[in-house]
Coordinates of C-alpha atoms and ligand atoms in Angstrom, one line a residue:
X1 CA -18.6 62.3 47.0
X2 CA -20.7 59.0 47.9
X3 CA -24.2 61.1 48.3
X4 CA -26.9 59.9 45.9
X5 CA -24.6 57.1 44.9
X6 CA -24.6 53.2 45.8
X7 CA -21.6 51.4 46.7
X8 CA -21.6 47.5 45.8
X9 CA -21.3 46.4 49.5
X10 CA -24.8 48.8 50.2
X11 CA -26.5 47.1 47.2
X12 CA -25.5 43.5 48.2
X13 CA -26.7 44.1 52.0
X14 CA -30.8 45.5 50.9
X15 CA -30.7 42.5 47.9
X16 CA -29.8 39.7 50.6
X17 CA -31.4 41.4 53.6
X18 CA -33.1 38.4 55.4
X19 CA -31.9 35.7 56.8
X20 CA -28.8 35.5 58.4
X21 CA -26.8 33.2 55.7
X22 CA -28.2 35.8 53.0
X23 CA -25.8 38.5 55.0
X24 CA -23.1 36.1 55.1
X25 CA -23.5 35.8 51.2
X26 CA -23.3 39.6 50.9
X27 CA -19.8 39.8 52.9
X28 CA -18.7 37.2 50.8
X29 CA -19.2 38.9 47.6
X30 CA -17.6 42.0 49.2
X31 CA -14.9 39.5 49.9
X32 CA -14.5 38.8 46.3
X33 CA -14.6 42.5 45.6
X34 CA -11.2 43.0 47.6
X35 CA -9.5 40.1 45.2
X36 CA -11.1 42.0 42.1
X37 CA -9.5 45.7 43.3
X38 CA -6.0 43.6 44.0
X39 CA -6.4 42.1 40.4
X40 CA -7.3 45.5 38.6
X41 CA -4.4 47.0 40.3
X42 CA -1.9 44.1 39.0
X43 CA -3.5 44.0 35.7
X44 CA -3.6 47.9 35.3
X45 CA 0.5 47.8 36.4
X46 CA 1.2 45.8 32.6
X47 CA 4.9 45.6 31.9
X48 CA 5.7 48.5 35.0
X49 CA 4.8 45.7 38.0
X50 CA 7.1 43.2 36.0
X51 CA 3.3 40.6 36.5
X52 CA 3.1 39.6 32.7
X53 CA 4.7 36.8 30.7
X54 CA 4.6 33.1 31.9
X55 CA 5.7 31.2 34.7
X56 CA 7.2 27.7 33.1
X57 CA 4.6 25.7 34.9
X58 CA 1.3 24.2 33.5
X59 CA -2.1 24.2 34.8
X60 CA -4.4 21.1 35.1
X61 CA -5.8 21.5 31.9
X62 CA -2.3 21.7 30.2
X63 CA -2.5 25.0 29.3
X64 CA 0.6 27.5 30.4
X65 CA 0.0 29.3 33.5
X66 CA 0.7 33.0 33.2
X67 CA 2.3 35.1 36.2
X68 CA -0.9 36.4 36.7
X69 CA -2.8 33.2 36.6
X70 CA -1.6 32.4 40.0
X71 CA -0.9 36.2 41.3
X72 CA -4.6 36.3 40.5
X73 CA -6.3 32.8 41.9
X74 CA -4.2 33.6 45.2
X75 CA -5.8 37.1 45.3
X76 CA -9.0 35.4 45.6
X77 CA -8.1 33.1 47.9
X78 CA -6.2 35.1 50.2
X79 CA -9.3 37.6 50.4
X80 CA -11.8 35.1 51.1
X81 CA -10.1 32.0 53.1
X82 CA -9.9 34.1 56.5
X83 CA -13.8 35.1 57.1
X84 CA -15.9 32.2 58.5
X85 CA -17.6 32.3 55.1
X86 CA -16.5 29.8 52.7
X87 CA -15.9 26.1 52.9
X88 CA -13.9 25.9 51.0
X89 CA -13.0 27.2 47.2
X90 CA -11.8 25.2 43.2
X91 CA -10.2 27.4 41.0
X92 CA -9.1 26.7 37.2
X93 CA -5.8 27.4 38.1
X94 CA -5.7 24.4 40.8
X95 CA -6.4 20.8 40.1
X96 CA -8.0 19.5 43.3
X97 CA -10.3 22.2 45.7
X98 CA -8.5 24.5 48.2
X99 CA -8.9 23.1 51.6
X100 CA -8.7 26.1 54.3
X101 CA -5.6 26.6 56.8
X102 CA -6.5 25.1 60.2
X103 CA -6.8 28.0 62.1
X104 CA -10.1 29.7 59.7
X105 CA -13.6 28.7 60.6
X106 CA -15.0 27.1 57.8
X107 CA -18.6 28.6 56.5
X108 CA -21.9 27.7 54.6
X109 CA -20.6 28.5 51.3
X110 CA -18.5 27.3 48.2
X111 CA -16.2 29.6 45.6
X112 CA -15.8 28.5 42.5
X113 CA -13.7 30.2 40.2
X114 CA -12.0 31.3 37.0
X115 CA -9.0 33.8 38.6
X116 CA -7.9 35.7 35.1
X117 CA -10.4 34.4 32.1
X118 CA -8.6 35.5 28.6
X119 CA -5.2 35.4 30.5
X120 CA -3.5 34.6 26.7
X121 CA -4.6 38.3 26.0
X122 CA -3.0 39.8 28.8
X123 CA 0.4 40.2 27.3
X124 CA -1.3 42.3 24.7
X125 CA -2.7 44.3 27.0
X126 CA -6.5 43.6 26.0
X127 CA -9.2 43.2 28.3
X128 CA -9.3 39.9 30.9
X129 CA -11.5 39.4 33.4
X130 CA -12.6 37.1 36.7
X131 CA -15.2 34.6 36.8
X132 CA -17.2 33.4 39.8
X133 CA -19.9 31.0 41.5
X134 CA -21.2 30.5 44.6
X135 CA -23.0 26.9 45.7
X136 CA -24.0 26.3 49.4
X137 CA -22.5 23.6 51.3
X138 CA -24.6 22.1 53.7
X139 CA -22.8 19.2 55.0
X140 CA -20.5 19.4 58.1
X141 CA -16.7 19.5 57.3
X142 CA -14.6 20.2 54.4
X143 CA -15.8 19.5 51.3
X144 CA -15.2 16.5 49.0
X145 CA -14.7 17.3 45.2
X146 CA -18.0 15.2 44.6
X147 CA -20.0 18.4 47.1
X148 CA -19.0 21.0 44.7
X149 CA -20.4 19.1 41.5
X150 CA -23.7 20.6 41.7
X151 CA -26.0 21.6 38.8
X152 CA -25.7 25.1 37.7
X153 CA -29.1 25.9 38.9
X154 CA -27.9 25.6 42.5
X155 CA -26.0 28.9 42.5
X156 CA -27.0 31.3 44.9
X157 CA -24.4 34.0 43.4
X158 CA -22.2 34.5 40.4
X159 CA -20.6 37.2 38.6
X160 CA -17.4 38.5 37.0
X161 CA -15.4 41.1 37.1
X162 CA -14.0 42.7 33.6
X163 CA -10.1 44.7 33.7
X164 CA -11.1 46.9 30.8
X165 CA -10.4 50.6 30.1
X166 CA -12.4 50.5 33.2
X167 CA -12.9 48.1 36.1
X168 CA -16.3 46.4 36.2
X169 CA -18.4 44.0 38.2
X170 CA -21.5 42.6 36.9
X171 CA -23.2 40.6 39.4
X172 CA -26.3 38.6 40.2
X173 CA -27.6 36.9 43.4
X174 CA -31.2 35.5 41.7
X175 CA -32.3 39.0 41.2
X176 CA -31.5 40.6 38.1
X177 CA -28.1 41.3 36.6
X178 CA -26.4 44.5 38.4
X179 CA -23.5 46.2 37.1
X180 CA -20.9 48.1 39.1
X181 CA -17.8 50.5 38.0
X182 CA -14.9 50.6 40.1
X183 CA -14.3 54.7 41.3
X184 CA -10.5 54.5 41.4
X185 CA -10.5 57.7 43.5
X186 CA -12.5 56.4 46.4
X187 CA -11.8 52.3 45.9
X188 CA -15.4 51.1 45.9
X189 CA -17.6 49.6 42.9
X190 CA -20.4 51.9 42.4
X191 CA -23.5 50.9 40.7
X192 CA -23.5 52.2 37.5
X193 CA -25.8 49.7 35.0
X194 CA -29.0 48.6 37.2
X195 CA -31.1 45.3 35.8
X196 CA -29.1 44.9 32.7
X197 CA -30.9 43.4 29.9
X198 CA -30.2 41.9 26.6
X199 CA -32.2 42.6 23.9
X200 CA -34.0 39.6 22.7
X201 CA -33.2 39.7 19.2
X202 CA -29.6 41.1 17.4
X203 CA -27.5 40.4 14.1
X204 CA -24.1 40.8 15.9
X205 CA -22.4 36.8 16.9
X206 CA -19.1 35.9 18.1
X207 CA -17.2 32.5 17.3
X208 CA -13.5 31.6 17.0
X209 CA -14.2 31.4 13.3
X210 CA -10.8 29.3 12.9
X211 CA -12.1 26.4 14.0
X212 CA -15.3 26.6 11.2
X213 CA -14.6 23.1 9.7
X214 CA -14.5 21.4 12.9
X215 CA -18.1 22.3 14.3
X216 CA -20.7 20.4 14.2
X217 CA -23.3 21.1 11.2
X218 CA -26.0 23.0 13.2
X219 CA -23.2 25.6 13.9
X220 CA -22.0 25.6 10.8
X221 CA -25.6 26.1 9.4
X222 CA -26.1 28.9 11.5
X223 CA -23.2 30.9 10.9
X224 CA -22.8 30.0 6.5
X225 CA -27.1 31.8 7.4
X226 CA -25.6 34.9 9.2
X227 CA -22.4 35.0 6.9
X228 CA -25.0 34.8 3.8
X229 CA -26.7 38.1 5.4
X230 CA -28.9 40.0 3.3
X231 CA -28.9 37.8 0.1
X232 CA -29.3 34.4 2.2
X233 CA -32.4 32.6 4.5
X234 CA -32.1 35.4 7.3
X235 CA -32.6 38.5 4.8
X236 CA -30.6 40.7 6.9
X237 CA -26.6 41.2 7.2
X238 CA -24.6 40.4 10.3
X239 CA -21.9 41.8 12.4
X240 CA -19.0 39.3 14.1
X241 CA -17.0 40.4 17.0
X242 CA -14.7 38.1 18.5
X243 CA -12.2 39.3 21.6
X244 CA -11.1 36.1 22.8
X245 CA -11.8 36.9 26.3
X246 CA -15.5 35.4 26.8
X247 CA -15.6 37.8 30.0
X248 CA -15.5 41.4 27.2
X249 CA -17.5 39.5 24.9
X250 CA -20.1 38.3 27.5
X251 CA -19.8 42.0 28.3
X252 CA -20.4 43.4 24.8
X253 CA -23.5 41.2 24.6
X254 CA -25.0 42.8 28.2
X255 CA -24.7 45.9 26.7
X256 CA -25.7 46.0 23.3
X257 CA -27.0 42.3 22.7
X258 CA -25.3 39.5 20.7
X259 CA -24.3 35.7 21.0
X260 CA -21.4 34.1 21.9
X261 CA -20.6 30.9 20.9
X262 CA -17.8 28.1 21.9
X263 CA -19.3 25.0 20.3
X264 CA -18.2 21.4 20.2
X265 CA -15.4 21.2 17.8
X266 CA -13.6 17.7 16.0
X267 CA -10.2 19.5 15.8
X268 CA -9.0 17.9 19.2
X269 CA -10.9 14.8 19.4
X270 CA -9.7 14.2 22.9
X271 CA -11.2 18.1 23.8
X272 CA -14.3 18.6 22.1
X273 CA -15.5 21.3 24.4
X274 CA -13.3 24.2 25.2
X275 CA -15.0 26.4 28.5
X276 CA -15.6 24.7 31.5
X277 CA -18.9 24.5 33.2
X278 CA -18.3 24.8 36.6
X279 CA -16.2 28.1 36.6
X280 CA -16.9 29.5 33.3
X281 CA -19.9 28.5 31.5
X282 CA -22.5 28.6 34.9
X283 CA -21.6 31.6 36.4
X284 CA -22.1 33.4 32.9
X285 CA -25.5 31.5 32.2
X286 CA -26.9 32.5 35.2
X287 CA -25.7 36.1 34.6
X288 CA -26.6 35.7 31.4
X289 CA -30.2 34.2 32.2
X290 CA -30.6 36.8 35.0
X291 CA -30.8 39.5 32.2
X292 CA -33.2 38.0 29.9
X293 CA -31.2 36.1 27.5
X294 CA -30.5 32.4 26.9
X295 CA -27.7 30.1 27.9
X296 CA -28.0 26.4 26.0
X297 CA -24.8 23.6 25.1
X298 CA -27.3 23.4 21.5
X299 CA -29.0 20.2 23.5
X300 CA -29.5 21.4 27.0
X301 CA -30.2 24.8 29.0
X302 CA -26.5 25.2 31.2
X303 CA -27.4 25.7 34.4
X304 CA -29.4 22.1 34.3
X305 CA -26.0 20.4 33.0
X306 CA -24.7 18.3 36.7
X307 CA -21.4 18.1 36.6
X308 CA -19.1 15.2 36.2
X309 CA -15.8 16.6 37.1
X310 CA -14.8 20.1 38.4
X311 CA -13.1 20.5 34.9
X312 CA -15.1 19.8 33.2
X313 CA -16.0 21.4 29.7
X314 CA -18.8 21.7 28.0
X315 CA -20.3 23.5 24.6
X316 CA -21.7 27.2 25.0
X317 CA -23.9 29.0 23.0
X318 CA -25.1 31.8 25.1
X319 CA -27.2 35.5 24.5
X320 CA -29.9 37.5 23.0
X321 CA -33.2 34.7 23.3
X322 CA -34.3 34.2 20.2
X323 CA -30.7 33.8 18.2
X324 CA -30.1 30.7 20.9
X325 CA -33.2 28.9 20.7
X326 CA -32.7 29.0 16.5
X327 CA -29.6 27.1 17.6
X328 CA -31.0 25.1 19.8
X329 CA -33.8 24.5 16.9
X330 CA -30.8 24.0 14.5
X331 CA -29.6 21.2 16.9
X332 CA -32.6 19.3 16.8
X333 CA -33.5 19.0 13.5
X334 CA -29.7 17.6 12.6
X335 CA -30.3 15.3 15.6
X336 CA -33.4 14.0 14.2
X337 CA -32.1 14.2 10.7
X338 CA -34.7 16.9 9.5
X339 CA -32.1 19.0 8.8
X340 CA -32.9 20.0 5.6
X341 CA -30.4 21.4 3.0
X342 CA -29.9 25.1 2.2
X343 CA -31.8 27.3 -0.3
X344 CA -28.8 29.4 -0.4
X345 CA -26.7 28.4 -3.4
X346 CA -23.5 28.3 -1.0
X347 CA -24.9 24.9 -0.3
X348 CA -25.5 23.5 -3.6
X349 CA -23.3 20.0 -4.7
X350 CA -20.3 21.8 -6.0
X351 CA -20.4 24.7 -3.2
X352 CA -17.7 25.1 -0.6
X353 CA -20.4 23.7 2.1
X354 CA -21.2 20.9 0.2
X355 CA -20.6 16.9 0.4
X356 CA -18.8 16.8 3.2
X357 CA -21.0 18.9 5.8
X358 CA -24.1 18.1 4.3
X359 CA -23.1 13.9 4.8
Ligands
AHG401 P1 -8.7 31.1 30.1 O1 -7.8 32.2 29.8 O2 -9.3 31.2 31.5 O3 -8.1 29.7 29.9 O4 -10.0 31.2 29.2 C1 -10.0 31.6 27.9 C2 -11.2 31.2 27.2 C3 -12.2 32.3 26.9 O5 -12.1 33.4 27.7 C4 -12.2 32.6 25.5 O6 -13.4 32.8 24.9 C5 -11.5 31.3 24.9 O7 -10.8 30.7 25.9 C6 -10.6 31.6 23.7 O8 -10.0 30.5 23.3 P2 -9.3 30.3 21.9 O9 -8.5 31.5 21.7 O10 -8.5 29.0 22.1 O11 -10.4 30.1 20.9
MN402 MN1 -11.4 31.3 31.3
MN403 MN1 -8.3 31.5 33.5

């Protein structure tokens, strides 16, 4: 049944042919495939393998951890602490990095990772997903939580997996983005969507719309535009699409274009930023970059953001080229207060968007 078709572990071995690190990076990512299959097979079990509701407990960044929060971040680890191929791994689900048992030889490479992304959605039974990054570690011994802060830029793998009506991988190692579909039947990812690419224009955007009065201007200007459609500045209408699950919207966007969008917000002023860069926001700007789109915080590309903390969050605005750099554009003329007010009436004195925003 495998004739005239390519597995993920074939794929990863002609990309990283070379030398001999580059085929350790391959049987790591296989690795990572085991934890994904594990994953798809709790996540596909719902309510029948008695995984969902919450555990009680709380994560580092306060938020309640789900049963399959931790099923899932020990699936990864568990499938990748035993090869000689890691040095060591941070999750979202743990507050300091994993150091490895004793007894494992420790490798050139560190996992970074978001276990289940979306894991609020998973008692309604809508799609989730993994996140992950790979950073070499060159220094002898474990690693210190300051040798896993490492600019974006630095990855040498990232990817995520996405537990939808079907199991998918989308992956990149610096050479395109790759997408893979897991073949229940015979238990491997099979490559199904070669050198994905966004288109570089769309009229389709995704934002938590709830939060619209606590963005910053820029994002408020660019969304009042799209919401305006046909009758406002961009002449055309727009679609919004919003899953709350970045990993199916970063999906949707690989497949049929789009942004996504998780800006700064004032509603929490002690949490302005919601995703975190090191195991959410990278790994997707590189995939993200990998197929011709754009991944930017508004002031700054992603993957040139060094990070501060390994939870730290940042703003993203990330997809189809030309939509993200109007953004970035937007940015910069509010920072440099050429910003100048709309011609669509919705922004006139006595509007809804007026005073206040405008100030
Ligand atoms: P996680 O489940 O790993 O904490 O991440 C969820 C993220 C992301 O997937 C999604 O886009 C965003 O949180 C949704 O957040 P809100 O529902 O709070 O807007
Ligand atoms: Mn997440
Ligand atoms: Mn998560």
């Amino acid at each position: 049944m495998l004739q005239g078709r390519t597995t993920i572990s074939k794929f990863l071995i002609e990309q990283l042919r070379g030398a001999d690190d580059q085929a350790d990076l391959a049987a790591l990512l296989v690795d990572v495939t085991a934890a994904v299959k594990a994953i798809a097979s709790m996540t596909a079990k719902g309510a029948l393998g008695g995984y969902l509701g919450s555990l009680g407990t709380e994560n580092v960044q306060g938020e309640t951890q789900k049963k399959l929060d931790v099923l899932s971040n020990n699936a990864v680890i568990q499938a990748c602490e035993w090869g000689g191929l890691v040095a060591g791994m941070a999750s979202e689900e743990m507050e300091e990095p994993y150091v490895l048992p004793r007894q494992f030889e420790r490798g050139a490479f560190l996992l970074v990772f978001d276990p289940l992304d979306g894991s609020s959605n998973i008692d309604v039974n809508v799609s989730v997903g993994t996140i992950f990054s790979v950073l070499r570690h060159s220094k002898i011994g474990d690693p210190s939580v300051t040798d896993y802060l490492r600019p974006g830029i630095e990855q040498v793998a990232a990817g995520y997996a996405i537990y939808g009506p079907s199991t998918m991988m989308v992956i990149t190692v610096g050479k395109g983005t790759h997408g893979f579909t897991l073949d229940r039947e015979i238990g491997n990812f099979i490559l199904t969507h070669p050198d994905l690419k966004i288109p570089e224009d769309t009229t389709e955007f995704a934002i938590n719309a709830s939060n619209e009065r606590f963005w910053e201007p820029p994002v408020q200007r660019y969304v009042a535009e799209c919401k305006a459609g046909k009758t406002g500045d961009r002449g055309c209408d727009f679609n919004t699409r919003w899953i709350a699950s970045m990993v199916a919207d970063v999906h949707r966007i690989l497949m049929r274009g789009g942004i996504f969008m998780y800006p700064k917000d004032a509603k929490d002023p002690g949490k302005p930023w919601r995703l975190r860069l090191m195991y959410e926001a990278n790994p997707i700007a590189l995939i993200v970059e990998q197929a011709g789109g754009a991944a930017s915080t508004g002031r700054a590309r992603i993957l040139e953001v060094t990070p501060a903390a390994l939870h730290q969050r940042v703003p993203v605005m990330l997809g189809s080229k030309n939509e993200i750099e109007r953004l970035d554009r937007y940015h910069r003329e509010y920072d440099n207060g050429d910003d100048k007010p709309f011609a669509s009436p919705l922004f006139k004195d006595r509007s809804l968007y007026g005073g206040e925003n405008r100030a």
